[in-house]
JSON list of C-alpha atoms in Angstrom, two decimals:
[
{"chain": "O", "resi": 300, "resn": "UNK", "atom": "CA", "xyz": [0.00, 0.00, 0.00]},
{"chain": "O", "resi": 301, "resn": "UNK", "atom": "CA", "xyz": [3.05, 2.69, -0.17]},
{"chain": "O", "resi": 302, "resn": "UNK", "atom": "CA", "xyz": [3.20, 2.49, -3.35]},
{"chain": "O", "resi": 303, "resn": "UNK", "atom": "CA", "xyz": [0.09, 3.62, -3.71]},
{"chain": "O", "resi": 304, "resn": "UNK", "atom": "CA", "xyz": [-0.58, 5.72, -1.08]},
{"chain": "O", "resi": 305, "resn": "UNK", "atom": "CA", "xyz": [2.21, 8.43, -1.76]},
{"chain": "O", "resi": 306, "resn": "UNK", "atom": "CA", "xyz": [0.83, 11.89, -3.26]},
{"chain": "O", "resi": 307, "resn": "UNK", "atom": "CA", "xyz": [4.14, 12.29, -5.26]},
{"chain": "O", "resi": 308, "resn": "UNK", "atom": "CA", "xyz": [4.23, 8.88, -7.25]},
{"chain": "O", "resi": 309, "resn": "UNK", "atom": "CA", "xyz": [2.86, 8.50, -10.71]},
{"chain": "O", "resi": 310, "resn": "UNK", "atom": "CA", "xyz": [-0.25, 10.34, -11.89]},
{"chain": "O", "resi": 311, "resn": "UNK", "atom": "CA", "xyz": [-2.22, 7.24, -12.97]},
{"chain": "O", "resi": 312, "resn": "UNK", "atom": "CA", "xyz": [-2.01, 6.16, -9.53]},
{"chain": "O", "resi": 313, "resn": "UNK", "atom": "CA", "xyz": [-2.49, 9.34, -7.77]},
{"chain": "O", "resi": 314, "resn": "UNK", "atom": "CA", "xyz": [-5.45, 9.75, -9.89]},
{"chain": "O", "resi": 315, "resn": "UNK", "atom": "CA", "xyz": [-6.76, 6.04, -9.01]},
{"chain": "O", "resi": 316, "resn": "UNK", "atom": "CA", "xyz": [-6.21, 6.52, -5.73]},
{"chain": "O", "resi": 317, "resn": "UNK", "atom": "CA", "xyz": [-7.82, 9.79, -5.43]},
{"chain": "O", "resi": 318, "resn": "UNK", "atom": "CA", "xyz": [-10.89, 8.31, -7.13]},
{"chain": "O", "resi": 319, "resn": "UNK", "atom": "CA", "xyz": [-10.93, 5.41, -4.37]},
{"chain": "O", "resi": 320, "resn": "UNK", "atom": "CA", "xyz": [-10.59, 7.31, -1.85]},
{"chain": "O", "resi": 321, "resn": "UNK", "atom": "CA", "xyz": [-13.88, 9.52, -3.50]},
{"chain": "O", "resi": 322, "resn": "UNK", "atom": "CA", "xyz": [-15.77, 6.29, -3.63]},
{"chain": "O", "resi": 323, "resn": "UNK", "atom": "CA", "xyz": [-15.48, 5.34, -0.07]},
{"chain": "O", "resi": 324, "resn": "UNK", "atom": "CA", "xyz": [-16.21, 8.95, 1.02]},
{"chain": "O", "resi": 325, "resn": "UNK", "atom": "CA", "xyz": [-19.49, 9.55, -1.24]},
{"chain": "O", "resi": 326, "resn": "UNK", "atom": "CA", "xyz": [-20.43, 6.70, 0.51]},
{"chain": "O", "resi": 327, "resn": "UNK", "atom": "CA", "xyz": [-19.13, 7.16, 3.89]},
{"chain": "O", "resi": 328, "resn": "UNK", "atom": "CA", "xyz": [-20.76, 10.99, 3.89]},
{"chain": "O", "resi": 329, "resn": "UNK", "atom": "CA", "xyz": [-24.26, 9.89, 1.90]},
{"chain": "O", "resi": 330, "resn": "UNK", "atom": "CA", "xyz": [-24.69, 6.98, 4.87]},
{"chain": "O", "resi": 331, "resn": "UNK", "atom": "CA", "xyz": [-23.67, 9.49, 8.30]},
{"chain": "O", "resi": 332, "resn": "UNK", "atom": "CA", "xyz": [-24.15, 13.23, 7.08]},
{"chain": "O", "resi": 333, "resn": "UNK", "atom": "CA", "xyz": [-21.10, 14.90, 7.00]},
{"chain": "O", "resi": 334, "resn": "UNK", "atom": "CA", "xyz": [-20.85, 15.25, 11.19]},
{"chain": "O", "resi": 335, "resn": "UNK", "atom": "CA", "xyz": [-21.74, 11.53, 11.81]},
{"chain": "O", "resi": 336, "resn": "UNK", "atom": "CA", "xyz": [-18.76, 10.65, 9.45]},
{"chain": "O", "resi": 337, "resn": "UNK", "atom": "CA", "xyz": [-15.43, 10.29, 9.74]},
{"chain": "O", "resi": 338, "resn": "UNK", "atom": "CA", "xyz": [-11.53, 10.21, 7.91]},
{"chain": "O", "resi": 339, "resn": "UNK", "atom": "CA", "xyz": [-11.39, 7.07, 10.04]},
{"chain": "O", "resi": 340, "resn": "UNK", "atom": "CA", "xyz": [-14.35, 5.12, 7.99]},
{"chain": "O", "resi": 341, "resn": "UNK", "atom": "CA", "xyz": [-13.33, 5.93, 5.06]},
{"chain": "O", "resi": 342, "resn": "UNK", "atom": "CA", "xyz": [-9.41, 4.70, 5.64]},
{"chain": "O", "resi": 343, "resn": "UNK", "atom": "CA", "xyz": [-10.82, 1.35, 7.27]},
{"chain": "O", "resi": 344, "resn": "UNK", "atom": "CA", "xyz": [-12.70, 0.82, 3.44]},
{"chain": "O", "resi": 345, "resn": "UNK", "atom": "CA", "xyz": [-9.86, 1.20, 1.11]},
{"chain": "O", "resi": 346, "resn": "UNK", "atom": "CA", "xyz": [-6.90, 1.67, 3.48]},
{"chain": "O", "resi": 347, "resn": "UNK", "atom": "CA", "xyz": [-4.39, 4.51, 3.25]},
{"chain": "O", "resi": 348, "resn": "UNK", "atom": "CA", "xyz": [-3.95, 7.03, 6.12]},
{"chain": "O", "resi": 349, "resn": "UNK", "atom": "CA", "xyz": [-5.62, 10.23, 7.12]},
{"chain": "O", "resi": 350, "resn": "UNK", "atom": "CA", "xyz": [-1.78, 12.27, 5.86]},
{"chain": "O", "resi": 351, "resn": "UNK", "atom": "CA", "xyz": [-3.01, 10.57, 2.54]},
{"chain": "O", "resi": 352, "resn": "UNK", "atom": "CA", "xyz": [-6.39, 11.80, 2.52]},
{"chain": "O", "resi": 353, "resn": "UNK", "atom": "CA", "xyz": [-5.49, 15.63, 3.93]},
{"chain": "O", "resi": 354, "resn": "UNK", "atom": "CA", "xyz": [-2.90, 15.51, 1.04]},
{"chain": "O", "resi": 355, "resn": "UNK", "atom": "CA", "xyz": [-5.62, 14.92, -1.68]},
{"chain": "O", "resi": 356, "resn": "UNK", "atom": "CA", "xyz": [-8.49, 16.90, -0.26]},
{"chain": "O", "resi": 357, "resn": "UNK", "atom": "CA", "xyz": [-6.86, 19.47, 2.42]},
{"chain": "O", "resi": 358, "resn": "UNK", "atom": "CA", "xyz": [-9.38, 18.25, 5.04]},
{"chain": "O", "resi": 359, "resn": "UNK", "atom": "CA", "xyz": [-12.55, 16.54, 6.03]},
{"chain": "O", "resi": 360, "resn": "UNK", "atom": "CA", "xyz": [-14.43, 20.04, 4.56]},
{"chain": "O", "resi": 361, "resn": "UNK", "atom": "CA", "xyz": [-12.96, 20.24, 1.37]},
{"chain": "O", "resi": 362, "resn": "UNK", "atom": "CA", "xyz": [-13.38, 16.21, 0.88]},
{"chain": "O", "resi": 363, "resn": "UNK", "atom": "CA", "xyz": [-16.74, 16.76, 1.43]},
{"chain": "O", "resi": 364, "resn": "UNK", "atom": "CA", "xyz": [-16.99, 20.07, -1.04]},
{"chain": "O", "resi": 365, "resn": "UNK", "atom": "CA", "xyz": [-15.03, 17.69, -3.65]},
{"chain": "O", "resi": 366, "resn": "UNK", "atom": "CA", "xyz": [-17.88, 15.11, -3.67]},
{"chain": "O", "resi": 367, "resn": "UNK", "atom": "CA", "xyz": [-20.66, 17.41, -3.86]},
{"chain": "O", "resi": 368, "resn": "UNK", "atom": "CA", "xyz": [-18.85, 19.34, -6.63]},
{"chain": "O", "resi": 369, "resn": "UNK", "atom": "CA", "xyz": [-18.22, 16.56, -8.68]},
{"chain": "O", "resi": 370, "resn": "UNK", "atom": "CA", "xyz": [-20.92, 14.29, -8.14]},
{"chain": "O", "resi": 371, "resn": "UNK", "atom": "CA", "xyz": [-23.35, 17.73, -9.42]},
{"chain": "O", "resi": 372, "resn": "UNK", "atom": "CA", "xyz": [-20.99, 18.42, -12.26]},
{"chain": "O", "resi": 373, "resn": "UNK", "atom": "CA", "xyz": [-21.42, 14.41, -13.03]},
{"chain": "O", "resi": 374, "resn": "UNK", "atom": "CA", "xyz": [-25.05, 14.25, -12.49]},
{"chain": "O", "resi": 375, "resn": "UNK", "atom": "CA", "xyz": [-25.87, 17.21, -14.46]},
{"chain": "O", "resi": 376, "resn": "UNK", "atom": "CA", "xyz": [-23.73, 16.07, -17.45]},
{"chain": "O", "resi": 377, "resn": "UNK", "atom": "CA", "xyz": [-26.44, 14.67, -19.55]},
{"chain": "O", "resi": 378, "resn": "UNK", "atom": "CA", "xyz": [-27.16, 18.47, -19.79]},
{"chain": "O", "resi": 379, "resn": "UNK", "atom": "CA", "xyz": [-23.84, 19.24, -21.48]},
{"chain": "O", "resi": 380, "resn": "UNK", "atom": "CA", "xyz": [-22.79, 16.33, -23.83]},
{"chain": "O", "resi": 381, "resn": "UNK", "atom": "CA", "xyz": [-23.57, 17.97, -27.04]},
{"chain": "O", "resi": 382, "resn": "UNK", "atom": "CA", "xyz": [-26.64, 20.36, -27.57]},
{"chain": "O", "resi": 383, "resn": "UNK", "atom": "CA", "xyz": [-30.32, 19.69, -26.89]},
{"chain": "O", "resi": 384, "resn": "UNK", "atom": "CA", "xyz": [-31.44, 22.34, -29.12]},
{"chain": "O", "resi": 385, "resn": "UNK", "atom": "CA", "xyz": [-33.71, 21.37, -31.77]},
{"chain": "O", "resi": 386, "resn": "UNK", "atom": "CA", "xyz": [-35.97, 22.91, -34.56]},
{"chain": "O", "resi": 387, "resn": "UNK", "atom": "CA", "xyz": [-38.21, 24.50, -32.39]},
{"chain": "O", "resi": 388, "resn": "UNK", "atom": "CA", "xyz": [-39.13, 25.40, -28.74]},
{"chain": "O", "resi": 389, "resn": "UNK", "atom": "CA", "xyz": [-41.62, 22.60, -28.23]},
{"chain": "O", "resi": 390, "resn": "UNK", "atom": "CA", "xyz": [-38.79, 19.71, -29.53]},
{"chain": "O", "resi": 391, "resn": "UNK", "atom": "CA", "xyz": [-36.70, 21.56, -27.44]},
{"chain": "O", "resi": 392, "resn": "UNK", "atom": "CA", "xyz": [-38.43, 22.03, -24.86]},
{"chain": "O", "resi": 393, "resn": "UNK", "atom": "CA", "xyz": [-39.11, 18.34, -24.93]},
{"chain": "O", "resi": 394, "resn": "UNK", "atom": "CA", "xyz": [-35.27, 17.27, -24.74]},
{"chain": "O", "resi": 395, "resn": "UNK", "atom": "CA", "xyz": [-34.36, 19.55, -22.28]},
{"chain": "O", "resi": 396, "resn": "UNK", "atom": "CA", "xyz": [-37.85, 17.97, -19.88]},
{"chain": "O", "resi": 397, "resn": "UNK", "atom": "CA", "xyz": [-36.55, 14.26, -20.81]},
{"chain": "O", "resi": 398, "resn": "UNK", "atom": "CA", "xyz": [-32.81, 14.90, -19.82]},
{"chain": "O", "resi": 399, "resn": "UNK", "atom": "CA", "xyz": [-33.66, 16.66, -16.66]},
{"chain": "O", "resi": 400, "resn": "UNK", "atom": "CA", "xyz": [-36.07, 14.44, -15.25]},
{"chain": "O", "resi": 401, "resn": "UNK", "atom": "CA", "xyz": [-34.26, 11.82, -15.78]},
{"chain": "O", "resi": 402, "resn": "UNK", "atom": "CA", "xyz": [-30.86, 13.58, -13.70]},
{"chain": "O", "resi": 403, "resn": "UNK", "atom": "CA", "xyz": [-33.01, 14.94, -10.90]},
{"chain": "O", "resi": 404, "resn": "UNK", "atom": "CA", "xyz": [-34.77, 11.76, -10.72]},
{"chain": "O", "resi": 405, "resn": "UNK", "atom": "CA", "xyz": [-31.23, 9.34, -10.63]},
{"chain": "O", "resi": 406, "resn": "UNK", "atom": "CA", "xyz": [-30.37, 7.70, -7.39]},
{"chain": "O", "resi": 407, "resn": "UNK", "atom": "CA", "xyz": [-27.11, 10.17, -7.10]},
{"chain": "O", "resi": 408, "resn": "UNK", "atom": "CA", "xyz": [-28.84, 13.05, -7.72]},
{"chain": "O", "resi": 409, "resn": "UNK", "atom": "CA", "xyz": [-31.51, 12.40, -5.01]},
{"chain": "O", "resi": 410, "resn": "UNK", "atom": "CA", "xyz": [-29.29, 11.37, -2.43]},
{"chain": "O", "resi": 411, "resn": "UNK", "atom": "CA", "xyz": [-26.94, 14.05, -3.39]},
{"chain": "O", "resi": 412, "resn": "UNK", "atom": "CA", "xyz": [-29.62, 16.84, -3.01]},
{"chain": "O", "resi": 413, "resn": "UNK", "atom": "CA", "xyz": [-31.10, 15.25, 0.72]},
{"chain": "O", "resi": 414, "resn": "UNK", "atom": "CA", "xyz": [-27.34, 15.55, 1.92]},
{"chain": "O", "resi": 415, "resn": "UNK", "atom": "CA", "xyz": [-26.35, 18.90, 0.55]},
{"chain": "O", "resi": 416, "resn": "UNK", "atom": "CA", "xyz": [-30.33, 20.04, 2.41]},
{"chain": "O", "resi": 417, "resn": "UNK", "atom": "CA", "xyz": [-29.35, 18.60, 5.30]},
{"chain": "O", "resi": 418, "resn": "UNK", "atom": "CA", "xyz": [-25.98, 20.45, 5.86]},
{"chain": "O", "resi": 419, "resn": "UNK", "atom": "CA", "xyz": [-26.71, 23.32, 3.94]},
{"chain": "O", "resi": 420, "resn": "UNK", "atom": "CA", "xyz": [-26.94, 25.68, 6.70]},
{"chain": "O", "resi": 421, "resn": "UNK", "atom": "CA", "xyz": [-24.13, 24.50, 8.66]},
{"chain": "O", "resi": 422, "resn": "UNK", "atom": "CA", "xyz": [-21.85, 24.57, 5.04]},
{"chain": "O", "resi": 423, "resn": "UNK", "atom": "CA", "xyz": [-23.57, 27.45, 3.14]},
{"chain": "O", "resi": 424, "resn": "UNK", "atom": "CA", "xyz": [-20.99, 26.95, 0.42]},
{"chain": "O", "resi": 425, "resn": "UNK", "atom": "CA", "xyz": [-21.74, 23.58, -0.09]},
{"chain": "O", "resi": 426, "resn": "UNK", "atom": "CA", "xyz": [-25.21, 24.43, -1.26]},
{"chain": "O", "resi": 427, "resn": "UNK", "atom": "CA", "xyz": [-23.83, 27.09, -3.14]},
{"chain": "O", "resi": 428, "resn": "UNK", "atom": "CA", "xyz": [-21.69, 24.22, -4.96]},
{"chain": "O", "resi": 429, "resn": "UNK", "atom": "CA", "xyz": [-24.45, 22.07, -5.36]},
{"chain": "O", "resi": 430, "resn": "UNK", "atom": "CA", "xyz": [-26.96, 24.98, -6.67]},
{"chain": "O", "resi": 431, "resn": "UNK", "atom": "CA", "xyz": [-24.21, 26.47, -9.54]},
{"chain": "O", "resi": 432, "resn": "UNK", "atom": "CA", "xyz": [-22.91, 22.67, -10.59]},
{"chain": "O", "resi": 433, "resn": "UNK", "atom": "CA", "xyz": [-26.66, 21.61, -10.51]},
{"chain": "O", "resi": 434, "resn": "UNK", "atom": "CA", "xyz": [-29.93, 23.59, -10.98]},
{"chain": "O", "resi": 435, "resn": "UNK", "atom": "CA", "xyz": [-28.16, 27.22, -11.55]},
{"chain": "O", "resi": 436, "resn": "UNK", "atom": "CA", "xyz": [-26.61, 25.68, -14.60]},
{"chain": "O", "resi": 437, "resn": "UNK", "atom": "CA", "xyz": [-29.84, 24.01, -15.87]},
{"chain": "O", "resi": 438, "resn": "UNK", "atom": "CA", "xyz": [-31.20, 26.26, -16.13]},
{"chain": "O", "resi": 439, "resn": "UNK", "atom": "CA", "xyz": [-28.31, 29.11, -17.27]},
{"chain": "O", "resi": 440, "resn": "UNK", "atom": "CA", "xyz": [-28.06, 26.59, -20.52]},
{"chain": "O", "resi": 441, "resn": "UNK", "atom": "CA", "xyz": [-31.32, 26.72, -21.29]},
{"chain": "O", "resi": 442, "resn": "UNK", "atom": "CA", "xyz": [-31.70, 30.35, -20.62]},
{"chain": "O", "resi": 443, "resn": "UNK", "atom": "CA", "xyz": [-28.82, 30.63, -23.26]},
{"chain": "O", "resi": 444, "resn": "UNK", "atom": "CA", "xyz": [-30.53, 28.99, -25.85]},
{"chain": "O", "resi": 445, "resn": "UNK", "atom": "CA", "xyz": [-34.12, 30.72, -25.12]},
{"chain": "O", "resi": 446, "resn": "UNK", "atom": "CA", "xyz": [-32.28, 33.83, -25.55]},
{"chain": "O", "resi": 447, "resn": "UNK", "atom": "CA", "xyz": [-30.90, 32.74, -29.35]},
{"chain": "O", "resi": 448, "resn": "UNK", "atom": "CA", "xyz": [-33.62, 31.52, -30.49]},
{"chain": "O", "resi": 449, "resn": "UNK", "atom": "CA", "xyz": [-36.36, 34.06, -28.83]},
{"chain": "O", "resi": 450, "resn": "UNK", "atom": "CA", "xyz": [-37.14, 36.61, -31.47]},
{"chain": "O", "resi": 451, "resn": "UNK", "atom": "CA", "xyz": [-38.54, 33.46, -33.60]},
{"chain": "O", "resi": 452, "resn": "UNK", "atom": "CA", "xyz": [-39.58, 31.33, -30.99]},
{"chain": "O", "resi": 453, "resn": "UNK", "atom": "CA", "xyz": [-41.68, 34.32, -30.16]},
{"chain": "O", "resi": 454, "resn": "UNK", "atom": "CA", "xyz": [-40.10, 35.26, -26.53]},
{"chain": "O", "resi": 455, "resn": "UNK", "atom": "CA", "xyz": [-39.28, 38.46, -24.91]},
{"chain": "O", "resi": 456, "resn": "UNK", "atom": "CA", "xyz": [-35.17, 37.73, -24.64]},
{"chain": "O", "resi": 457, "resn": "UNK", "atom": "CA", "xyz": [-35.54, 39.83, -21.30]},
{"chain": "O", "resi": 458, "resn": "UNK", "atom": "CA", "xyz": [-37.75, 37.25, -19.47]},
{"chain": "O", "resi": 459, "resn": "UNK", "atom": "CA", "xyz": [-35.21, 33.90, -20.97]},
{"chain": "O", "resi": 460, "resn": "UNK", "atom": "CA", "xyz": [-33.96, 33.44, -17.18]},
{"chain": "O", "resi": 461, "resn": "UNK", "atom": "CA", "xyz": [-37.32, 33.59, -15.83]},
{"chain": "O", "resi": 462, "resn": "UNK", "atom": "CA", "xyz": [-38.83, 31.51, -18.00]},
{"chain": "O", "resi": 463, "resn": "UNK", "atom": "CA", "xyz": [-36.39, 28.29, -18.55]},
{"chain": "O", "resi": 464, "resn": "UNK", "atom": "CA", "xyz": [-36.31, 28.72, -14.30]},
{"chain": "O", "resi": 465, "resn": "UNK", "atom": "CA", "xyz": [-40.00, 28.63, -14.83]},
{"chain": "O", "resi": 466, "resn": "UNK", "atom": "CA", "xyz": [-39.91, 25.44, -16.97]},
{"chain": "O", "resi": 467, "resn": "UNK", "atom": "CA", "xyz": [-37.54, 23.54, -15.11]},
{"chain": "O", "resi": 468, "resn": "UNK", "atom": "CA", "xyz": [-39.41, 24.13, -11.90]},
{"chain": "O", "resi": 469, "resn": "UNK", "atom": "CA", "xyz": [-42.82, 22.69, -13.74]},
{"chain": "O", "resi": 470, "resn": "UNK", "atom": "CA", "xyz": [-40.25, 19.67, -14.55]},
{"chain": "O", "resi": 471, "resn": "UNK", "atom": "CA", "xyz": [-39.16, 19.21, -10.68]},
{"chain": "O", "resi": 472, "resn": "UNK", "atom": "CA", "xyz": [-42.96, 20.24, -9.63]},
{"chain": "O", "resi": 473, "resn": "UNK", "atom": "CA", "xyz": [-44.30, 18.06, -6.46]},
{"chain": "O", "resi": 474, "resn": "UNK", "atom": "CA", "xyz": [-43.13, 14.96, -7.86]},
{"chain": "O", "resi": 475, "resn": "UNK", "atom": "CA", "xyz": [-39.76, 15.67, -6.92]},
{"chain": "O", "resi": 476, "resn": "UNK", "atom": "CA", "xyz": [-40.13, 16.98, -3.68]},
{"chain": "O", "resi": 477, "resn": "UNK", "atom": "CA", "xyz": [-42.49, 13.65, -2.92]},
{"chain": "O", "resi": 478, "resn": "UNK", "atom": "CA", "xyz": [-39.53, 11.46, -4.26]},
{"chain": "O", "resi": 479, "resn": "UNK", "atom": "CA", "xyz": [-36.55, 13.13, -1.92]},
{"chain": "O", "resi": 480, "resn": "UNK", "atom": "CA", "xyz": [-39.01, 13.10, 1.04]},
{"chain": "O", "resi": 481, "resn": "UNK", "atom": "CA", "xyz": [-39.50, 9.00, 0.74]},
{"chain": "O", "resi": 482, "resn": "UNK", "atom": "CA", "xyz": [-43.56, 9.51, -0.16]},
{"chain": "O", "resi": 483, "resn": "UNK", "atom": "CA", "xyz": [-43.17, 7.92, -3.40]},
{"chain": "O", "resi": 484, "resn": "UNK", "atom": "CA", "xyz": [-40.58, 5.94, -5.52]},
{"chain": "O", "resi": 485, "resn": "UNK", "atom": "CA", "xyz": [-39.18, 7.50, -8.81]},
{"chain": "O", "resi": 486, "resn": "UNK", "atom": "CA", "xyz": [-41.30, 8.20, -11.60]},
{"chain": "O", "resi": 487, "resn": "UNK", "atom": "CA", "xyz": [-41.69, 5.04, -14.49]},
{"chain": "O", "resi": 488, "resn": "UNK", "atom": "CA", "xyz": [-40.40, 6.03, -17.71]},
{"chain": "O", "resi": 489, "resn": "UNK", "atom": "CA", "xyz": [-44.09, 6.46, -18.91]},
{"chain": "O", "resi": 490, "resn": "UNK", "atom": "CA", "xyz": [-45.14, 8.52, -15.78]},
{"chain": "O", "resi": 491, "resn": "UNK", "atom": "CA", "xyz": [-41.73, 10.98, -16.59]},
{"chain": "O", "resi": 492, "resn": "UNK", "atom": "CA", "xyz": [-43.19, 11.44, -19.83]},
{"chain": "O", "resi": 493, "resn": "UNK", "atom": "CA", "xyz": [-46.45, 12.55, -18.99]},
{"chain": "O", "resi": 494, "resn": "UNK", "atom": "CA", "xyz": [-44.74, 15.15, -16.53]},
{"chain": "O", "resi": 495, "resn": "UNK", "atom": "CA", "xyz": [-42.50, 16.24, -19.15]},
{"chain": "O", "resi": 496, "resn": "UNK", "atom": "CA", "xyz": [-45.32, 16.41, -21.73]},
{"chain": "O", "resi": 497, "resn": "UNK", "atom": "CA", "xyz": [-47.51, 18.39, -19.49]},
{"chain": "O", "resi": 498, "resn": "UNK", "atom": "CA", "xyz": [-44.86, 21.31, -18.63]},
{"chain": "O", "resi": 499, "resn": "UNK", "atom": "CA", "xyz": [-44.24, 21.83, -22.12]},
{"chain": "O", "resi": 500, "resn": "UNK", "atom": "CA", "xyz": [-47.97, 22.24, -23.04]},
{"chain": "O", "resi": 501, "resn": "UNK", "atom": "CA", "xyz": [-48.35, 24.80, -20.59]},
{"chain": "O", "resi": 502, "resn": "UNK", "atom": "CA", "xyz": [-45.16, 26.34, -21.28]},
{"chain": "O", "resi": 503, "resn": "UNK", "atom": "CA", "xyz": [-46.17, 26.78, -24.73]},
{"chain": "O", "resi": 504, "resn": "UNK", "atom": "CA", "xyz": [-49.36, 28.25, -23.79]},
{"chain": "O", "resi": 505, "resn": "UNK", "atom": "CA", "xyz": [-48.13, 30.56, -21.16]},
{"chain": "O", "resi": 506, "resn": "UNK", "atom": "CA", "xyz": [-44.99, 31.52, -22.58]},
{"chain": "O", "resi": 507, "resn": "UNK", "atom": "CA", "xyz": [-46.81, 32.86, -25.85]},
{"chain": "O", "resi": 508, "resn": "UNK", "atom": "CA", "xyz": [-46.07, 36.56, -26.62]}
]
């Protein structure tokens, strides 16, 4: 375990390493909250020592910062591989609804939004984190592309933030709230549909100039 376990030897290994050690922490931090877990838990899972740990991640804080960072960045990157812009605002619309739901909905995500909730107010920059990794850059993207598109998609290019926060928030609507709080499993595939066809509707109606 030396080998292994020293900051300054190869990259491939640092970078393995680093990732293990991740692993063991999401899952460490996910299980306790970040005050019910420990360094210690997360050394007995994949070895190592906590002079290992500090030298990857500075400290227990900025471990935990790292995992909500990059689990967000990960969940949300359905959102960023290529472009979900299409024809028109409906189709787009549409792709946008599908991709999100489907993130917000994934077992990460959800367990990954109850923890950064429950220790948002004693790590306010956690949540901040979460929110500009996450849901701030949602719906920034598809602000972005409202805005291109609005003079012939028939949009006021001053109201693009407000409305793609609007749509998104139709997306999330009860059904995601119900999910995080343990009232309901997941949507089906069919039952995400419906959701997703039913924002857009209204967002076409409403959104109409």
């Amino acid at each position: 375990m030396a080998e292994v376990d020293d900051p300054s030897s190869g990259s491939g290994k640092r970078d393995a390493r680093r990732a293990e050690f991740l692993d063991a922490a999401t899952e460490v931090f996910f299980r306790s909250g970040f005050a019910g877990a420990s360094v210690d838990e997360v050394i007995a899972k994949v070895g190592g020592s906590k002079r290992t740990i500090y030298s990857y991640f500075g400290n227990k804080e900025q471990l935990f910062a790292t995992i909500v960072g990059e689990i967000s960045q990960r969940a949300m990157a359905p959102l960023s591989e290529g472009t979900f812009e299409r024809d028109d605002l409906e189709s787009t619309l549409y792709e946008v609804g599908r991709r999100y739901i489907d993130v917000v909905m994934s077992p990460e995500a959800l367990q990954l939004y109850r923890t950064v909730v429950g220790e948002g107010a004693r790590f306010p920059d956690l949540a901040k984190t979460f929110f500009a990794a996450g849901p701030g850059r949602a719906s920034a993207r598809l602000a972005a592309v409202l805005r291109e598109n609005a003079k012939q998609w028939g949009l006021q290019q001053r109201d693009c933030e407000r409305l793609a926060e609007h749509f998104l928030g139709m997306i999330r609507d009860d059904l995601h709230l119900q999910v995080v709080l343990g009232l309901r499993p997941p949507p089906t595939s069919a039952q995400a549909e419906a959701a997703v066809r039913s924002a857009v509707r209204i967002f076409m109606v409403g959104a109409a100039r």
